[in-house]
Amino acid sequence: MKLTFKTRSKFHVADGVGMAILAGVTLVFIFGLIAPLAMRERQAAARADSATRQQQRANAVTATIREASVALDQVRAKLAEAPVQLRPVNALNERVASLVTLGSDCGLIVQDIRPGEVGKTRKFASVPIHLAGQGSYPNVTRFLRRLHQELPDMGVSNLKLTGAPDDAAIAARYEFELRWIAMPQEITATPAQLAATPVQ
């Protein structure tokens, strides 16, 4: 009876020691190997989620850029088809020469042509041009009709005609206050420098 008791007693002590050793080894295994692996897996999953979100944002930005590019191409195509193509402000000398040529073609004598100060907005520049000289009423109306047809970026803000219908010896005079609409671009010369020499 004593022998059986001692045997069972020894078995329980050995079993307890074994369990303690097994528990210690298990804890060392869990905290030494499995926990770092699990942490690395969680970090890798978090990085993968972050990369997925960043890729989705990048795809959204790319799609927005693509849509904006298509819209810009459409706007450019519409501008290319527009009847009025604005010229840069530094093409003022060409515009002044065009006005003198058009006036001469219509039978007007151009005696004075003076650009004014350039007015600028965000979308365009506005250049006032004073044009004066001698010409009959029919020639003035011919000039205005051709101005509208050939130079659609020009407008007339004021027109003055003077003459003496009862005295043919007195030549009729005209004065136009024109306004040229141009692209909003900086110019390197003043309007006085850009103006053509008045025709006498």
C-alpha positions as a printed Julia matrix, in Angstrom:
200×3 Matrix{Float64}:
   0.0     0.0      0.0
   2.83    2.35     0.8
   4.51    1.38    -2.48
   1.43    2.32    -4.51
   1.11    5.64    -2.8
   4.72    6.52    -3.41
   4.44    5.58    -7.07
   1.4     7.74    -7.6
   3.05   10.56    -5.73
   6.13   10.4     -7.89
   3.99   10.25   -11.06
   2.08   13.4    -10.13
   5.22   15.35    -9.32
   6.87   14.29   -12.56
   3.69   15.1    -14.44
   3.53   18.55   -12.87
   7.17   19.25   -13.68
   6.64   18.09   -17.25
   3.58   20.25   -17.63
   5.49   23.23   -16.26
   8.36   22.62   -18.65
   5.92   22.14   -21.56
   4.1    25.33   -20.61
   7.4    27.21   -20.43
   8.54   25.87   -23.78
   5.14   26.72   -25.27
   5.29   30.25   -23.91
   8.82   30.69   -25.22
   7.68   29.35   -28.6
   4.63   31.62   -28.68
   6.41   34.78   -27.6
   9.66   33.96   -29.36
   8.39   32.76   -32.74
   4.65   32.94   -33.23
   4.05   36.43   -31.76
   6.68   38.12   -33.95
   5.38   36.22   -36.99
   1.83   37.29   -36.22
   2.97   40.88   -35.71
   4.84   40.83   -39.02
   1.77   39.43   -40.72
  -0.39   42.2    -39.23
   2.15   44.82   -40.33
   2.31   43.3    -43.82
  -1.49   43.29   -44.01
  -1.59   46.93   -42.87
   1.02   47.85   -45.49
  -0.94   45.97   -48.15
  -4.14   47.83   -47.15
  -2.29   51.15   -47.23
  -0.8    50.33   -50.64
  -4.27   49.37   -51.93
  -5.75   52.67   -50.69
  -2.87   54.63   -52.23
  -3.33   52.78   -55.53
  -7.05   53.56   -55.47
  -6.28   57.26   -54.83
  -3.7    57.23   -57.63
  -6.25   55.63   -59.97
  -8.82   58.28   -59.04
  -6.3    61.08   -59.66
  -5.31   59.51   -63.0
  -8.96   59.28   -64.03
  -9.53   62.93   -63.04
  -6.47   64.02   -65.04
  -7.68   62.0    -68.02
 -11.14   63.6    -67.82
  -9.61   67.08   -67.49
  -7.36   66.4    -70.47
 -10.35   65.34   -72.59
 -12.28   68.45   -71.5
  -9.28   70.66   -72.33
  -8.98   69.08   -75.78
 -12.67   69.76   -76.37
 -12.27   73.41   -75.33
  -9.24   73.78   -77.61
 -11.18   72.25   -80.51
 -14.06   74.68   -79.92
 -11.64   77.62   -79.76
 -10.01   76.51   -83.02
 -13.46   76.49   -84.67
 -14.45   79.9    -83.26
 -14.93   82.62   -85.9
 -12.86   85.15   -83.93
  -9.23   84.24   -83.29
  -7.67   86.75   -80.9
  -4.18   88.0    -81.7
  -1.54   88.95   -79.12
  -1.29   92.59   -78.09
   2.2    92.86   -79.54
   0.64   92.47   -83.01
  -0.7    96.04   -82.67
   1.43   97.38   -85.53
  -0.07   94.77   -87.87
  -3.56   95.71   -86.75
  -2.89   99.42   -87.3
  -1.5    98.64   -90.78
  -4.63   96.56   -91.53
  -6.86   99.48   -90.56
  -4.94  101.91   -92.77
  -5.08   99.49   -95.71
  -8.78   98.82   -95.22
  -9.54  102.54   -95.0
  -7.6   103.24   -98.19
  -9.34  100.35   -99.99
 -12.7   101.87   -99.03
 -11.75  105.34  -100.34
 -11.01  106.93   -96.96
  -8.06  109.24   -96.4
  -6.47  108.23   -93.1
  -4.89  111.29   -91.49
  -4.58  110.19   -87.87
  -4.39  106.82   -86.16
  -3.44  106.55   -82.48
  -3.67  103.55   -80.15
  -4.56  104.28   -76.52
  -3.66  102.6    -73.25
  -4.17   98.84   -73.16
  -6.9    97.74   -70.79
  -6.47   94.23   -69.41
  -8.83   91.68   -67.94
  -8.2    88.07   -67.06
  -9.65   86.88   -70.38
  -8.62   89.53   -72.9
  -6.92   92.86   -73.55
  -8.8    95.86   -74.93
  -6.89   98.41   -77.05
  -8.62  101.67   -78.0
  -7.61  103.04   -81.43
  -8.51  106.53   -82.64
  -8.88  106.72   -86.44
  -9.64  109.98   -88.24
  -9.41  111.54   -91.69
 -11.47  112.53   -94.72
 -14.1   110.42   -96.42
 -17.64  110.47   -97.71
 -20.63  108.86   -96.04
 -20.79  105.98   -98.59
 -17.07  105.28   -98.09
 -17.5   105.32   -94.3
 -20.38  102.83   -94.48
 -18.32  100.63   -96.84
 -15.45  100.75   -94.33
 -17.73   99.79   -91.42
 -19.21   96.86   -93.35
 -15.79   95.5    -94.31
 -14.43   96.13   -90.81
 -17.19   93.91   -89.41
 -16.55   91.19   -92.02
 -12.75   91.16   -92.16
 -11.73   92.21   -88.65
 -14.35   90.72   -86.29
 -12.16   91.38   -83.24
 -12.62   95.15   -83.79
 -15.55   97.14   -82.46
 -16.71  100.73   -82.92
 -17.39  102.55   -79.67
 -17.92  106.01   -81.2
 -18.36  107.48   -84.69
 -18.44  111.13   -85.71
 -19.12  112.44   -89.25
 -18.95  116.1    -90.14
 -19.39  117.83   -93.49
 -21.22  120.47   -95.48
 -23.74  118.8    -97.8
 -24.5   122.13   -99.52
 -20.8   122.82  -100.3
 -19.02  120.04  -102.21
 -15.68  121.87  -101.83
 -15.63  121.1    -98.11
 -14.47  117.54   -97.61
 -16.39  115.4    -95.14
 -14.47  114.27   -92.06
 -14.83  111.14   -90.0
 -13.6   110.11   -86.56
 -13.78  106.56   -85.23
 -13.13  105.38   -81.72
 -12.35  101.73   -82.31
 -11.65   98.99   -79.79
  -9.45   96.02   -80.59
  -9.92   92.89   -78.47
  -6.65   90.94   -78.16
  -5.14   88.16   -76.09
  -4.13   89.21   -72.55
  -0.38   89.33   -73.09
   2.26   91.7    -71.81
   3.71   94.1    -74.35
   7.22   95.47   -74.3
   6.48   98.81   -75.95
   4.09  101.64   -75.16
   1.1   102.29   -77.46
   2.86  105.42   -78.75
   5.86  103.28   -79.79
   3.64  100.68   -81.36
   1.54  103.18   -83.29
   2.12  103.57   -86.98
   3.21  106.95   -88.27
   0.1   109.04   -89.08
  -0.68  109.16   -92.77
  -0.77  112.66   -94.24
